[in-house]
XYZ file of C-alpha atoms in Angstrom:
672
model
C 165.057 108.243 10.602
C 167.173 110.835 8.766
C 168.688 113.834 10.510
C 166.338 116.285 8.769
C 163.343 114.144 9.730
C 164.459 114.143 13.356
C 164.793 117.925 13.350
C 161.330 118.280 11.817
C 159.926 115.838 14.368
C 161.454 117.871 17.224
C 160.024 121.142 15.915
C 156.620 119.468 15.627
C 156.882 118.741 19.344
C 157.295 122.448 20.050
C 154.186 123.319 18.017
C 151.855 120.599 19.286
C 148.610 121.830 20.818
C 146.659 120.844 23.885
C 143.408 119.053 23.179
C 140.662 119.671 25.706
C 137.672 117.508 26.441
C 134.905 119.967 27.419
C 133.071 117.251 29.373
C 136.117 116.305 31.453
C 135.569 116.911 35.154
C 138.062 118.889 37.217
C 139.571 117.789 40.536
C 139.204 121.352 41.872
C 136.126 122.478 43.759
C 133.551 124.401 41.681
C 132.366 126.807 44.368
C 132.892 130.323 42.971
C 129.862 132.389 41.963
C 129.784 135.387 39.631
C 129.789 137.740 42.631
C 132.875 135.976 44.015
C 134.687 136.490 40.709
C 133.684 140.167 40.467
C 134.949 140.694 44.019
C 138.186 138.896 43.146
C 138.709 141.041 40.037
C 138.047 144.322 41.854
C 139.974 143.373 44.973
C 143.068 142.180 43.134
C 143.310 145.438 41.148
C 141.924 148.183 43.377
C 144.784 148.469 45.856
C 148.137 150.118 45.243
C 146.662 152.001 42.267
C 144.269 153.940 44.503
C 146.532 154.543 47.488
C 149.937 155.018 45.800
C 149.935 155.219 41.982
C 147.358 158.023 41.630
C 149.374 160.462 43.753
C 152.691 159.337 42.321
C 151.669 159.864 38.687
C 149.946 163.186 39.447
C 152.999 164.555 41.289
C 155.791 163.303 39.038
C 154.437 162.634 35.552
C 151.012 163.933 34.518
C 149.633 166.488 36.977
C 145.815 166.836 36.925
C 145.755 165.026 33.563
C 146.276 161.831 35.572
C 142.509 161.482 35.087
C 143.064 161.054 31.334
C 146.035 158.776 32.031
C 143.793 156.416 33.971
C 141.143 156.618 31.251
C 143.606 155.704 28.473
C 145.042 152.893 30.579
C 141.487 151.685 31.204
C 140.756 151.507 27.462
C 143.897 149.430 26.886
C 142.979 147.147 29.791
C 139.396 146.731 28.575
C 140.682 145.654 25.148
C 142.832 143.009 26.813
C 140.010 142.106 29.190
C 137.432 141.358 26.503
C 139.998 139.191 24.691
C 140.430 137.264 27.944
C 136.645 137.066 28.242
C 136.214 135.351 24.870
C 138.852 132.776 25.702
C 137.271 132.134 29.075
C 134.054 131.379 27.189
C 135.936 129.008 24.851
C 138.373 127.313 27.241
C 136.967 127.019 30.780
C 140.167 125.607 32.286
C 142.530 126.755 35.021
C 145.663 128.458 33.751
C 144.589 131.707 32.081
C 146.659 132.848 29.094
C 148.862 129.757 29.419
C 146.016 127.380 28.588
C 144.609 129.702 25.927
C 147.900 129.825 24.041
C 148.486 126.059 24.510
C 145.146 125.324 22.880
C 145.551 127.672 19.929
C 149.227 128.477 19.288
C 151.381 125.615 20.536
C 153.363 124.171 23.415
C 156.537 126.295 23.313
C 154.644 129.598 23.193
C 152.375 128.334 25.976
C 155.375 127.556 28.165
C 156.844 131.011 27.524
C 153.534 132.616 28.543
C 153.125 130.429 31.620
C 156.696 131.001 32.733
C 156.256 134.770 32.444
C 152.967 134.669 34.321
C 154.807 132.934 37.167
C 157.303 135.800 37.144
C 154.499 138.375 37.110
C 152.613 136.894 40.031
C 155.686 136.151 42.178
C 156.997 139.707 41.859
C 153.481 141.113 42.192
C 152.947 139.198 45.416
C 156.298 140.272 46.834
C 155.844 143.931 45.932
C 152.335 144.178 47.385
C 153.458 142.422 50.567
C 156.270 144.924 50.896
C 153.860 147.827 50.282
C 151.439 146.416 52.876
C 154.226 146.220 55.432
C 155.492 149.734 54.657
C 152.000 151.261 54.816
C 151.281 149.618 58.164
C 154.713 150.661 59.435
C 153.938 154.296 58.547
C 150.922 154.162 60.880
C 153.196 153.290 63.822
C 155.874 155.909 63.010
C 158.198 153.470 61.166
C 159.091 151.570 64.336
C 159.358 148.219 62.519
C 161.952 149.273 59.961
C 163.886 151.320 62.524
C 164.214 148.245 64.752
C 165.449 145.941 61.973
C 167.774 148.567 60.459
C 169.433 148.941 63.856
C 169.645 145.261 64.789
C 169.723 143.332 61.452
C 171.019 145.627 58.695
C 171.829 144.165 55.257
C 174.433 146.027 53.244
C 174.249 144.053 50.001
C 173.731 145.630 46.588
C 170.352 144.701 45.116
C 168.911 143.571 48.448
C 166.771 145.464 50.914
C 168.274 147.553 53.700
C 166.767 145.157 56.248
C 164.947 141.796 56.243
C 161.213 142.483 56.273
C 159.940 139.589 58.404
C 156.570 141.273 58.669
C 156.072 141.090 54.868
C 157.194 137.433 54.948
C 154.682 136.654 57.712
C 151.839 138.364 55.831
C 152.581 136.284 52.744
C 152.671 133.023 54.713
C 149.345 133.748 56.416
C 147.667 134.390 53.084
C 149.341 131.293 51.596
C 147.811 129.098 54.294
C 144.435 130.755 53.687
C 144.630 129.929 49.976
C 145.761 126.349 50.679
C 142.891 125.666 53.099
C 140.229 126.388 50.498
C 139.354 128.738 47.693
C 135.865 129.447 49.069
C 137.254 130.542 52.437
C 139.828 132.816 50.784
C 137.208 134.464 48.554
C 134.997 135.182 51.584
C 137.946 137.022 53.106
C 138.484 138.821 49.780
C 134.818 139.832 49.423
C 134.671 141.354 52.919
C 137.847 143.378 52.450
C 136.800 144.474 48.945
C 133.502 145.842 50.267
C 135.380 147.797 52.991
C 137.803 149.116 50.364
C 134.976 150.282 48.074
C 133.210 151.981 50.988
C 136.380 153.910 51.843
C 136.841 154.964 48.197
C 133.213 156.130 48.137
C 133.787 158.038 51.414
C 136.845 159.795 49.966
C 135.040 160.778 46.737
C 131.814 161.984 48.387
C 133.519 163.900 51.204
C 136.092 165.333 48.845
C 133.403 166.817 46.581
C 132.580 169.340 49.332
C 136.137 170.724 49.297
C 137.086 170.733 45.594
C 138.719 173.806 44.073
C 138.698 174.221 40.295
C 141.722 176.516 40.475
C 143.920 173.457 41.103
C 143.390 172.424 37.462
C 144.440 175.825 36.082
C 147.437 176.819 38.220
C 149.713 179.300 36.444
C 153.346 178.511 35.749
C 154.509 181.199 38.177
C 152.851 179.350 41.099
C 154.509 175.960 40.630
C 158.043 174.896 41.664
C 160.739 174.508 39.024
C 160.521 170.711 39.046
C 156.701 170.590 38.677
C 156.246 171.407 35.007
C 154.400 174.401 33.592
C 151.151 174.270 35.560
C 147.668 173.970 34.143
C 145.841 170.730 33.398
C 148.806 169.156 31.555
C 151.879 170.588 33.329
C 154.159 167.953 31.773
C 152.561 168.128 28.323
C 150.934 165.429 26.219
C 154.030 163.244 26.516
C 153.771 163.348 30.295
C 150.121 162.377 30.170
C 150.939 159.373 27.927
C 153.847 158.364 30.161
C 151.415 158.529 33.048
C 149.058 156.260 31.121
C 151.861 153.701 30.771
C 152.354 153.746 34.544
C 148.619 153.689 35.260
C 148.245 150.692 32.952
C 150.054 148.570 35.516
C 147.552 149.692 38.152
C 144.977 147.636 36.191
C 147.089 144.482 36.249
C 145.306 141.833 38.270
C 141.927 141.402 36.568
C 143.358 138.444 34.644
C 143.418 136.429 37.871
C 139.671 135.938 37.264
C 140.526 134.000 34.095
C 142.547 131.459 36.107
C 139.423 130.253 37.950
C 137.987 128.326 34.988
C 137.910 125.040 36.928
C 136.581 126.562 40.152
C 133.740 128.737 38.821
C 130.256 127.251 38.827
C 129.426 128.476 35.311
C 132.783 129.553 33.824
C 131.615 130.263 30.242
C 129.191 132.873 31.515
C 130.589 133.967 34.886
C 134.191 134.710 33.849
C 133.463 137.054 30.885
C 130.825 138.918 32.887
C 133.133 139.219 35.910
C 136.048 140.570 33.851
C 133.958 143.245 32.133
C 132.072 144.339 35.276
C 135.185 144.460 37.453
C 137.087 146.526 34.854
C 134.234 149.034 34.587
C 134.023 149.375 38.379
C 137.804 149.775 38.679
C 137.872 152.433 35.940
C 135.104 154.407 37.642
C 136.915 154.241 41.000
C 140.309 155.308 39.595
C 138.975 158.196 37.494
C 136.664 159.580 40.193
C 139.257 159.373 42.949
C 142.050 160.938 40.838
C 139.642 163.744 39.879
C 138.816 164.531 43.510
C 142.446 164.152 44.592
C 143.797 166.703 42.092
C 140.937 169.131 42.783
C 141.436 168.969 46.560
C 145.131 169.815 46.495
C 147.645 171.306 44.025
C 149.329 168.408 42.265
C 152.857 169.527 43.246
C 152.006 169.244 46.972
C 150.898 165.596 46.802
C 152.908 162.967 48.671
C 153.930 160.291 46.111
C 153.930 157.506 48.749
C 150.695 158.175 50.679
C 148.751 161.068 49.107
C 145.246 160.572 50.512
C 145.889 160.732 54.281
C 148.029 163.863 53.951
C 145.495 165.622 51.702
C 142.690 165.193 54.244
C 145.029 166.059 57.106
C 145.868 169.281 55.237
C 142.131 170.038 55.017
C 141.770 169.604 58.787
C 139.902 166.283 58.637
C 142.164 164.268 60.922
C 139.664 161.446 61.412
C 139.679 160.774 57.671
C 143.341 159.786 57.921
C 142.476 156.715 60.001
C 139.457 155.792 57.865
C 141.662 155.939 54.772
C 144.322 153.860 56.544
C 141.742 151.118 57.184
C 140.735 151.194 53.509
C 144.381 151.062 52.418
C 145.064 148.014 54.601
C 141.966 146.273 53.202
C 142.778 147.293 49.636
C 146.388 146.137 49.833
C 145.258 142.872 51.488
C 142.893 142.079 48.615
C 145.611 143.083 46.115
C 147.957 140.663 47.856
C 145.358 137.913 47.649
C 144.732 138.741 43.988
C 148.448 138.572 43.245
C 148.840 135.225 45.024
C 145.588 133.622 43.883
C 146.590 132.828 40.250
C 150.131 131.651 41.000
C 149.394 128.140 42.347
C 146.784 127.693 39.599
C 149.353 128.422 36.895
C 151.681 125.921 38.578
C 148.775 123.457 38.811
C 147.971 123.773 35.108
C 151.596 123.512 33.952
C 152.360 120.691 36.379
C 149.258 118.789 35.291
C 150.361 119.107 31.662
C 153.887 117.946 32.493
C 155.650 121.122 31.328
C 156.750 121.705 34.923
C 157.317 119.067 37.581
C 154.085 117.142 38.098
C 154.036 117.305 41.893
C 153.203 121.014 41.525
C 149.817 120.050 40.045
C 148.837 117.563 42.748
C 145.478 118.397 44.356
C 144.894 117.334 47.971
C 141.387 115.753 48.150
C 140.665 117.141 51.631
C 140.987 120.785 50.567
C 140.513 120.369 46.791
C 143.334 122.845 46.202
C 146.901 122.444 44.823
C 148.442 122.646 48.296
C 152.032 121.836 47.266
C 152.100 124.442 44.499
C 150.425 126.996 46.766
C 152.913 126.533 49.623
C 155.990 126.560 47.374
C 154.869 129.688 45.533
C 153.935 131.428 48.796
C 157.277 130.694 50.458
C 159.155 131.826 47.342
C 157.203 135.088 47.088
C 157.529 135.697 50.841
C 161.302 135.223 50.700
C 161.540 137.767 47.874
C 159.393 140.227 49.840
C 161.647 139.779 52.864
C 165.066 140.007 51.215
C 164.961 141.862 47.919
C 164.823 145.504 46.974
C 161.917 145.413 44.529
C 162.375 148.808 42.878
C 164.222 147.332 39.904
C 162.262 144.073 39.804
C 158.843 145.714 39.506
C 159.461 146.601 35.844
C 159.934 142.896 35.081
C 156.365 142.288 36.159
C 155.138 144.325 33.204
C 156.917 142.201 30.576
C 155.098 139.018 31.474
C 151.784 140.853 31.680
C 152.129 142.632 28.331
C 153.409 139.493 26.612
C 150.428 137.538 27.935
C 148.001 140.229 26.788
C 149.573 140.271 23.313
C 149.404 136.501 22.929
C 145.772 136.399 24.023
C 144.861 139.057 21.418
C 146.737 137.050 18.760
C 144.983 133.848 19.817
C 141.589 135.542 19.437
C 142.460 136.514 15.865
C 143.770 133.070 14.962
C 141.061 130.943 16.572
C 138.050 132.950 15.407
C 138.956 132.358 11.747
C 139.812 128.652 11.982
C 137.747 125.592 11.168
C 136.346 124.107 14.357
C 138.614 121.371 15.665
C 137.071 120.459 18.998
C 136.078 123.535 20.981
C 132.781 124.533 19.441
C 130.080 124.094 16.811
C 130.223 123.463 13.126
C 132.768 122.178 10.620
C 132.701 123.649 7.151
C 131.896 121.282 4.284
C 133.792 123.521 1.863
C 137.046 122.299 0.253
C 139.648 121.841 2.979
C 142.809 121.787 0.859
C 144.372 123.712 -1.955
C 146.751 126.550 -2.682
C 146.284 130.121 -1.573
C 145.679 132.482 -4.483
C 145.607 136.271 -4.665
C 141.819 136.054 -4.979
C 141.610 134.544 -1.489
C 143.083 137.691 0.084
C 139.949 139.778 -0.352
C 137.326 137.403 -1.856
C 137.241 134.110 0.063
C 135.821 131.061 -1.689
C 133.430 130.209 1.141
C 131.299 131.895 3.782
C 132.624 129.386 6.327
C 136.237 128.963 7.484
C 138.365 126.499 5.522
C 141.962 125.399 5.852
C 142.840 127.938 3.163
C 141.248 130.885 4.979
C 142.640 129.658 8.298
C 146.188 129.439 6.944
C 145.838 132.835 5.290
C 144.708 134.323 8.606
C 147.680 132.818 10.438
C 150.130 134.218 7.882
C 148.442 137.625 8.007
C 148.583 137.732 11.823
C 152.292 136.898 11.675
C 152.829 139.761 9.207
C 150.714 141.998 11.444
C 152.939 141.354 14.473
C 156.113 142.046 12.502
C 154.656 145.256 11.052
C 153.430 146.446 14.468
C 156.857 145.804 15.989
C 158.562 147.771 13.199
C 156.033 150.610 13.484
C 156.471 150.840 17.263
C 160.253 150.892 16.829
C 159.919 153.838 14.445
C 157.572 155.715 16.770
C 159.869 155.221 19.767
C 163.427 155.283 18.459
C 162.912 157.583 15.462
C 160.714 160.073 17.315
C 163.272 162.940 17.113
C 163.486 162.500 13.331
C 159.707 162.350 12.973
C 159.419 165.612 14.922
C 161.947 167.170 12.536
C 159.918 165.781 9.566
C 162.864 163.801 8.182
C 161.735 162.263 4.887
C 163.163 158.777 5.519
C 161.505 158.492 8.939
C 158.150 159.578 7.505
C 158.423 157.157 4.551
C 159.310 154.160 6.768
C 156.526 154.997 9.210
C 154.010 155.166 6.337
C 155.284 151.851 4.899
C 155.041 149.995 8.210
C 151.691 151.596 9.008
C 150.347 150.542 5.598
C 151.567 146.981 6.213
C 149.676 146.923 9.519
C 146.520 148.188 7.833
C 146.818 145.720 4.930
C 147.267 142.739 7.260
C 144.235 143.751 9.330
C 142.089 144.191 6.187
C 143.089 140.740 4.877
C 142.091 139.158 8.197
C 138.862 141.169 8.230
C 137.866 139.790 4.808
C 138.191 136.145 5.885
C 135.092 134.179 7.028
C 134.641 133.856 10.781
C 133.694 130.754 12.713
C 129.948 130.950 13.354
C 129.907 128.736 16.431
C 127.953 130.238 19.314
C 129.694 131.469 22.444
C 128.307 133.276 25.456
C 130.721 136.125 24.785
C 132.668 137.199 21.692
C 135.053 140.101 21.160
C 133.236 142.782 19.153
C 134.885 144.662 16.310
C 137.129 141.838 15.122
C 139.906 142.137 13.972
C 140.329 145.806 14.887
C 140.117 145.588 18.692
C 142.599 142.673 19.102
C 144.962 144.347 16.624
C 144.783 147.627 18.561
C 145.323 145.754 21.819
C 148.434 144.057 20.394
C 149.740 147.433 19.161
C 149.366 149.081 22.589
C 150.978 146.150 24.398
C 153.969 145.912 22.044
C 154.461 149.671 22.206
C 154.577 149.590 26.019
C 156.927 146.588 26.014
C 159.385 148.436 23.779
C 159.320 151.404 26.194
C 160.905 149.251 28.912
C 164.551 149.745 29.823
C 167.490 147.646 28.616
C 168.332 146.309 32.129
C 164.763 145.090 32.413
C 165.136 143.133 29.175
C 168.460 141.681 30.405
C 166.872 140.411 33.639
C 164.013 139.083 31.577
C 166.530 137.191 29.428
C 168.064 135.556 32.512
C 164.646 134.449 33.727
C 163.815 133.015 30.298
C 167.152 131.135 30.172
C 166.205 129.355 33.412
C 162.773 128.563 31.996
C 164.131 127.154 28.723
C 166.532 124.927 30.681
C 163.562 123.434 32.540
C 161.432 123.081 29.402
C 164.020 121.502 27.110
C 165.479 119.393 29.916
C 162.171 118.138 31.340
C 158.940 119.575 29.958
C 159.264 118.768 26.249
C 159.892 115.086 27.061
C 157.373 114.662 29.896
C 154.364 116.665 28.753
C 151.005 114.911 28.583
C 150.764 115.592 24.846
C 154.170 113.949 24.333
C 153.042 110.883 26.295
C 149.935 110.565 24.126
C 152.035 110.740 20.979
C 154.416 108.129 22.390
C 151.491 105.736 22.970
C 150.438 106.042 19.328
C 153.924 105.690 17.814
C 154.437 101.912 18.351
C 151.324 101.059 16.325
C 152.273 103.519 13.603
C 155.868 102.220 13.586
C 154.742 98.571 13.248
C 152.463 99.480 10.350
C 155.299 101.323 8.595
C 157.499 98.227 8.927
C 154.681 96.110 7.484
C 154.496 98.470 4.512
C 158.245 98.147 3.922
C 158.018 94.318 4.031
C 154.935 94.034 1.771
C 154.665 97.200 -0.353
C 152.326 95.908 -3.118
C 149.656 94.625 -0.757
C 149.678 97.699 1.447
C 149.637 100.039 -1.502
C 146.272 98.518 -2.392
C 145.063 99.125 1.162
C 146.185 102.752 1.259
C 144.664 103.397 -2.144
C 141.314 102.136 -0.884
C 141.570 104.252 2.276
C 142.381 107.304 0.175
C 139.383 106.634 -2.045
C 137.067 105.841 0.838
C 137.959 108.789 3.098
C 140.376 111.218 1.450
C 140.509 113.577 4.422
C 142.040 110.821 6.564
C 144.634 109.588 4.084
C 148.325 110.012 4.677
C 148.267 109.198 8.396
C 147.274 106.287 10.613
C 146.283 104.099 7.657
C 146.007 101.014 9.848
C 143.481 102.676 12.133
C 141.548 104.279 9.284
C 141.493 101.101 7.216
C 140.211 99.093 10.158
C 137.581 101.713 10.901
C 136.082 101.488 7.430
C 136.359 97.698 7.193
C 139.646 97.083 5.333
C 141.817 94.222 6.555
C 145.435 95.314 6.877
C 147.043 92.125 8.229
C 150.370 91.408 6.432
C 150.597 88.674 3.758
C 151.578 85.155 4.806
C 149.774 85.686 8.100
C 146.842 83.572 9.189
C 143.498 85.045 9.934
C 143.894 84.098 13.596
C 146.942 86.325 13.861
C 145.022 89.448 12.950
C 144.937 92.093 15.644
C 142.023 92.042 17.994
C 141.474 95.744 17.438
C 141.088 95.198 13.681
C 138.558 92.375 14.172
C 136.530 94.462 16.551
C 136.638 97.415 14.203
C 135.335 95.235 11.354
C 132.545 93.809 13.471
C 131.311 97.249 14.431
C 131.073 98.655 10.933
C 127.784 99.213 9.109
C 126.968 96.930 6.197
C 127.747 99.616 3.637
C 131.324 99.833 4.876
C 131.826 96.056 4.933
C 131.664 95.922 1.122
C 135.183 97.331 1.123
C 137.616 94.491 1.663
C 141.149 93.734 0.506
C 142.367 90.137 0.385
C 145.877 90.702 1.705
C 145.843 88.016 4.426
C 147.366 85.217 2.410
C 144.181 83.168 2.904
C 142.203 82.081 -0.114
C 139.028 84.162 -0.029
C 136.922 85.715 -2.738
C 137.673 89.374 -3.152
C 134.665 91.628 -2.621
C 134.226 94.563 -4.947
C 135.555 97.919 -3.791
C 133.001 100.694 -3.801
C 133.845 104.318 -3.245
C 131.179 106.330 -1.513
C 130.771 109.896 -2.550
C-alpha cells in the first residue's frame, strides 16, 4: 500500500460512523418512566440556579432585568433541548451527544464530544458538591471550614484553602447510590425534586404578598456607585445580555435525560417529552422566582451567595429561612445527582465502543449498572471537590456543554437531509450519484433526499459554521468599530451575515427525509442554525485562560484516542474482520486479471450500486462464481456455495465460467 493510500486509510478511520441495530437489546435495566425522566431533568437543573445564580446575576450584572436574562437563556436552552429531543427519538442509546455525533458525523468528532462531556460532568459534580457543603456549613455558622482551616490548611496556588472532606463524603454516598441501581437513585431524586418544587412555590406565593413595584424603578440617586444607574436595567442592555450568558449555565443539566436511552421504558417517546416538559417547568420556576426576588428587595441589597434566606429574614419572616434552607439542600442534592448521573453512562458508552478502556463499560449483572465506571468517576469528582478551588475550573464546564449543543444542532441539520441508511424509513429511488450543479442549490432534482442533496447539505452546513464563527468574531472583537460605524467593520459584518443567510437558504431548499419520528425539530433549518449561532457566540466570549486549560484537557484526550481508541474501537474491529477476505480477493484479481474483470463487469451490470467494493461478496450474493482459475470446484469457498444455493432462479442465470472446469457458459442477463 502506498504512503498516500495509508494516509487516506487512516483518515477514513477518523470519519467512520457507528452503525446501530435498533432491535439490539441493552444490558442496562429499562426501568425509567416518563415521570422519572421529567423529575431527573428538573432536579438536575433546578438547584444552584435558584438558590445562588438568580441573586448573583441580579446584584452584579443585570439588576431586575435578570428576569429577561433567564428568559433569553431559556430560549437558547429550549433550542438545544428540542435538537436533543429529535436525536433521542432517532438514536435511543446511552451516551447523549456522544452517540448522536458518532452515528451522524464520525468517530473523531464523537470522541471530542464525549471527552468534553466527561469534563463537563466531572467539574459539574465537583462544583455542586462544594456548593452543597458550603450551603450546609453556612447553616451551622461555618464551623466545618473553620475547623479544617485551623487544623489542615492548604497553602497551594490553585487548590482550596482546606480539604473539604464533607464534599468528598457527599459525592461518595451518591456514587454508591447510583451504583446500586438507577431505579433506587431516581426514587431519591423524585422525592427531593418534589420538596424543592414545593419550596420554590412557597417562596413565590408568600413573596407575592410583600412585593414592591418601586424596586423595579429605583432612581440613580438611591443606588450605590457600584450598582449601575438604577431602574429596570441598571447595567444597560449589555448587562442584561451578559446576565443571560451566566443564566444559560443555570439550565445546564437537562441533557442528562438524553443519556438514559437504554434505561427508559419507551425512549423514543419518553425522552423528547421529558426534555421539553422539564425545560418549560424550569423556565417558569426561574422567571417567577427572579421576579419575586427583585420585587421583594432592591437588587443592590441582595446577597450574591445566599439571597433568599436573607431577603425573608429582612422581611421579618425568620421561619422562612429554615424552610428555604431545606429546599436548598434538596435542590442541590438533586443537582448533584443530575451532574453525576450521566458521567458513568458516557464512560459506559465510550468504553463499550472501545474509544476508552473497555472495563469502564462493564455492566455488573446483579445491579445492571456500570459499577466500575460509576465508582471511578465518583471518586475522581469527589477528589476534585475536596482539593481544588473550582472558581477558575467552572468556566471550563461551559465549553464542553456549548460544544455538545453545537454538534447536536449540526447533526440535526445533516441527518434530516440525508438518504436513510439504517435509522428510519424510506430510501429514495431517485438517482444516487452525479455531480452537483448550480441548479441543485435552489431547485433539487427530487422531492426525496439523494446523495447529491445530502452532499450539498453537508457542504452548506460546513460553510454555515465557518460563516457563523466569522460573524461572531466580528460582533465580539470588532464591537467598538461597529459602534463607531467604521465602514470596513460594517462591510465585513454584512458579508459574513449574508454568507450565513445564503447557507441556511440552500439547506432549506433541499428535500427532507420523510421518515416518521415521534418528535422532530420544527422550523428546520432555522432553529438549529440559530442554536448553533448562540452557542458559538457564547463560546467565543470565554476567556483565554479557559481555552488554554481546555487545550490541555484535549491534549490528554487525543493521547488516549490515538494511542488506544482508534485501534481498539468496535468499528475498527469490524473493519479488521472484513479486510482479510477483501485482501485475498484483491490478490486473486492481481493473479488472474482477465477472469476477474469479467466477474466485476457482471456485478457492475447486475447491481451497479454495489460495484466498486466487496465484489466477491456481491458476486456470490447474485450467483456469480468467483473462484480463481486453475482451481477445482471442490476448492470453492463454502460461503460462495451457500450463497449460490440460496439465490432465486432468476439470479442463477448469471454465471461466469472462471473455475478452470469445463462447463457450458450460461448467458448473462442484466435485470433492469
